[in-house]
């Protein structure tokens, strides 16, 4: 089998309300649908969500890097020869989301060619994941209302609260209001997207002591190495590396330097191949992992659950799988359902992200 053509299709779907966090906000899913076509008519697909405030990639940069750098070198290769394709992609640094989408599209292709679901190819540990929902910046009472609604409607009992605001009291109050309103059984953890200094993060941890928060993600920039290490050493809860660890090399640097003691894996920026390397590093070292959300569509969320459900270590914690619920529409022909707080993998060949072509035609931008 040979790769004939690679498409990078820009599309835009609005959000019902903006998702705001310390490093930016999202009002529209201006993403890129990547399609790898083969001479046997099998097509592999994946979603690429540009996050300029996180990785520096834009919709235009993802399309350009795929069309002008990667596609000319990859066309003609056998999609099963992933080692060759990864060697080509590694010659260009960064561009993690573009590379991640190409990798997932290759796995989708292989699954389709083998007539096997990709969650089975990756590990086949289980067939669903518990869902964690990410709450963006909002006044405390609105956050509580949203969490209660998601609990009632979808059975979700784990929430990640976006923090990193100043004054610190905004987020401290939100933590107290959520804990009081949701009760002790609900899991709550925080993600500051580098919004604070390490010392500010320490203060927040002191002033939320006793609330049973289970983790704090990217409290400050990991480049502030000394203060970050001091925070990790003194924090009673895990300090999770997210945007500081898109590659396996970044993970080893942050773990070895003491910048993080838990790791967020995101398939959107690591694909399935590098996510597997990262998972191996973490399980080998005894480091906890979470399956994170790159503010994914349903196509991206399906990729996350496909990887997450395939391994035991990634199912210990709830995966961040539900932010597509904030979108006005999506591309999947058969929408994801959240039931009893869980999302299931798809037992069809590939990843199972069948695209509704009419919707793609409506939202595509070229
Ligand atoms: C997250 O976990 O940080 C916000 C920015 C980004 O790149 O991902 C999201 C969620
Ligand atoms: Mg994060």
GROMACS .gro file of N, CA and C in nm, residues 291-346:
model
  168
  291UNK      N    1  -0.497   1.177   3.087
  291UNK     CA    2  -0.526   1.202   2.945
  291UNK      C    3  -0.589   1.340   2.935
  292UNK      N    4  -0.517   1.434   2.872
  292UNK     CA    5  -0.562   1.572   2.868
  292UNK      C    6  -0.644   1.606   2.745
  293UNK      N    7  -0.693   1.729   2.744
  293UNK     CA    8  -0.779   1.778   2.636
  293UNK      C    9  -0.712   1.898   2.571
  294UNK      N   10  -0.696   1.893   2.438
  294UNK     CA   11  -0.636   2.006   2.367
  294UNK      C   12  -0.745   2.100   2.316
  295UNK      N   13  -0.858   2.101   2.392
  295UNK     CA   14  -0.982   2.167   2.352
  295UNK      C   15  -1.025   2.102   2.220
  296UNK      N   16  -1.049   1.973   2.233
  296UNK     CA   17  -1.071   1.889   2.116
  296UNK      C   18  -1.218   1.886   2.071
  297UNK      N   19  -1.233   1.864   1.942
  297UNK     CA   20  -1.365   1.832   1.885
  297UNK      C   21  -1.397   1.686   1.922
  298UNK      N   22  -1.510   1.639   1.870
  298UNK     CA   23  -1.543   1.498   1.892
  298UNK      C   24  -1.442   1.408   1.821
  299UNK      N   25  -1.391   1.453   1.707
  299UNK     CA   26  -1.291   1.373   1.634
  299UNK      C   27  -1.166   1.357   1.721
  300UNK      N   28  -1.122   1.468   1.782
  300UNK     CA   29  -1.004   1.463   1.869
  300UNK      C   30  -1.032   1.387   1.998
  301UNK      N   31  -1.151   1.403   2.053
  301UNK     CA   32  -1.184   1.334   2.179
  301UNK      C   33  -1.188   1.183   2.159
  302UNK      N   34  -1.233   1.141   2.041
  302UNK     CA   35  -1.234   0.998   2.010
  302UNK      C   36  -1.091   0.944   2.004
  303UNK      N   37  -0.999   1.024   1.952
  303UNK     CA   38  -0.858   0.982   1.950
  303UNK      C   39  -0.807   0.968   2.093
  304UNK      N   40  -0.844   1.061   2.180
  304UNK     CA   41  -0.797   1.055   2.320
  304UNK      C   42  -0.849   0.930   2.389
  305UNK      N   43  -0.978   0.899   2.371
  305UNK     CA   44  -1.033   0.781   2.440
  305UNK      C   45  -0.978   0.653   2.378
  306UNK      N   46  -0.949   0.657   2.248
  306UNK     CA   47  -0.889   0.539   2.181
  306UNK      C   48  -0.755   0.505   2.244
  307UNK      N   49  -0.674   0.607   2.268
  307UNK     CA   50  -0.543   0.583   2.331
  307UNK      C   51  -0.560   0.553   2.480
  308UNK      N   52  -0.641   0.634   2.546
  308UNK     CA   53  -0.654   0.622   2.692
  308UNK      C   54  -0.708   0.487   2.734
  309UNK      N   55  -0.810   0.439   2.665
  309UNK     CA   56  -0.873   0.311   2.705
  309UNK      C   57  -0.783   0.192   2.673
  310UNK      N   58  -0.683   0.214   2.590
  310UNK     CA   59  -0.598   0.102   2.547
  310UNK      C   60  -0.500   0.056   2.655
  311UNK      N   61  -0.479   0.140   2.759
  311UNK     CA   62  -0.375   0.109   2.859
  311UNK      C   63  -0.432   0.122   3.001
  312UNK      N   64  -0.378   0.043   3.089
  312UNK     CA   65  -0.426   0.046   3.228
  312UNK      C   66  -0.392   0.180   3.295
  313UNK      N   67  -0.267   0.226   3.278
  313UNK     CA   68  -0.223   0.345   3.352
  313UNK      C   69  -0.301   0.470   3.314
  314UNK      N   70  -0.347   0.477   3.188
  314UNK     CA   71  -0.420   0.597   3.144
  314UNK      C   72  -0.568   0.593   3.185
  315UNK      N   73  -0.614   0.479   3.237
  315UNK     CA   74  -0.755   0.473   3.278
  315UNK      C   75  -0.770   0.489   3.429
  316UNK      N   76  -0.657   0.504   3.500
  316UNK     CA   77  -0.670   0.518   3.646
  316UNK      C   78  -0.740   0.649   3.682
  317UNK      N   79  -0.709   0.751   3.606
  317UNK     CA   80  -0.773   0.881   3.629
  317UNK      C   81  -0.873   0.907   3.516
  318UNK      N   82  -0.973   0.992   3.543
  318UNK     CA   83  -1.069   1.028   3.438
  318UNK      C   84  -0.997   1.105   3.328
  319UNK      N   85  -1.035   1.082   3.203
  319UNK     CA   86  -0.976   1.154   3.090
  319UNK      C   87  -1.056   1.279   3.058
  320UNK      N   88  -0.986   1.383   3.011
  320UNK     CA   89  -1.055   1.509   2.978
  320UNK      C   90  -1.114   1.496   2.837
  321UNK      N   91  -1.241   1.462   2.830
  321UNK     CA   92  -1.298   1.416   2.704
  321UNK      C   93  -1.425   1.489   2.661
  322UNK      N   94  -1.465   1.592   2.736
  322UNK     CA   95  -1.602   1.640   2.714
  322UNK      C   96  -1.613   1.784   2.667
  323UNK      N   97  -1.504   1.852   2.635
  323UNK     CA   98  -1.521   1.994   2.603
  323UNK      C   99  -1.586   2.021   2.469
  324UNK      N  100  -1.600   1.917   2.386
  324UNK     CA  101  -1.677   1.934   2.262
  324UNK      C  102  -1.822   1.972   2.294
  325UNK      N  103  -1.866   1.946   2.418
  325UNK     CA  104  -2.004   1.980   2.455
  325UNK      C  105  -2.027   2.131   2.449
  326UNK      N  106  -1.919   2.209   2.453
  326UNK     CA  107  -1.932   2.355   2.444
  326UNK      C  108  -1.946   2.403   2.300
  327UNK      N  109  -1.929   2.312   2.203
  327UNK     CA  110  -1.933   2.353   2.061
  327UNK      C  111  -2.076   2.352   2.008
  328UNK      N  112  -2.102   2.440   1.908
  328UNK     CA  113  -2.236   2.448   1.851
  328UNK      C  114  -2.264   2.326   1.761
  329UNK      N  115  -2.160   2.263   1.710
  329UNK     CA  116  -2.179   2.147   1.621
  329UNK      C  117  -2.047   2.072   1.615
  330UNK      N  118  -2.041   1.967   1.535
  330UNK     CA  119  -1.917   1.888   1.527
  330UNK      C  120  -1.917   1.817   1.392
  331UNK      N  121  -1.813   1.736   1.367
  331UNK     CA  122  -1.802   1.672   1.235
  331UNK      C  123  -1.840   1.523   1.234
  332UNK      N  124  -1.853   1.463   1.351
  332UNK     CA  125  -1.877   1.318   1.354
  332UNK      C  126  -2.018   1.283   1.303
  333UNK      N  127  -2.025   1.181   1.216
  333UNK     CA  128  -2.155   1.136   1.165
  333UNK      C  129  -2.236   1.073   1.279
  334UNK      N  130  -2.166   1.000   1.366
  334UNK     CA  131  -2.233   0.936   1.480
  334UNK      C  132  -2.177   1.000   1.607
  335UNK      N  133  -2.250   1.099   1.662
  335UNK     CA  134  -2.193   1.178   1.772
  335UNK      C  135  -2.156   1.094   1.895
  336UNK      N  136  -2.057   1.143   1.968
  336UNK     CA  137  -2.016   1.078   2.094
  336UNK      C  138  -2.127   1.094   2.197
  337UNK      N  139  -2.151   0.987   2.270
  337UNK     CA  140  -2.247   0.995   2.381
  337UNK      C  141  -2.172   0.976   2.513
  338UNK      N  142  -2.208   1.058   2.612
  338UNK     CA  143  -2.151   1.041   2.746
  338UNK      C  144  -2.262   0.984   2.833
  339UNK      N  145  -2.238   0.868   2.886
  339UNK     CA  146  -2.343   0.806   2.967
  339UNK      C  147  -2.280   0.747   3.093
  340UNK      N  148  -2.343   0.774   3.206
  340UNK     CA  149  -2.288   0.729   3.334
  340UNK      C  150  -2.148   0.784   3.357
  341UNK      N  151  -2.121   0.902   3.301
  341UNK     CA  152  -1.990   0.966   3.320
  341UNK      C  153  -1.879   0.902   3.239
  342UNK      N  154  -1.915   0.821   3.136
  342UNK     CA  155  -1.811   0.749   3.060
  342UNK      C  156  -1.831   0.769   2.909
  343UNK      N  157  -1.720   0.758   2.836
  343UNK     CA  158  -1.724   0.756   2.689
  343UNK      C  159  -1.661   0.625   2.642
  344UNK      N  160  -1.726   0.564   2.542
  344UNK     CA  161  -1.677   0.434   2.492
  344UNK      C  162  -1.592   0.450   2.368
  345UNK      N  163  -1.501   0.356   2.350
  345UNK     CA  164  -1.426   0.348   2.225
  345UNK      C  165  -1.521   0.293   2.117
  346UNK      N  166  -1.475   0.297   1.993
  346UNK     CA  167  -1.560   0.246   1.885
  346UNK      C  168  -1.504   0.115   1.833
   0.00000   0.00000   0.00000
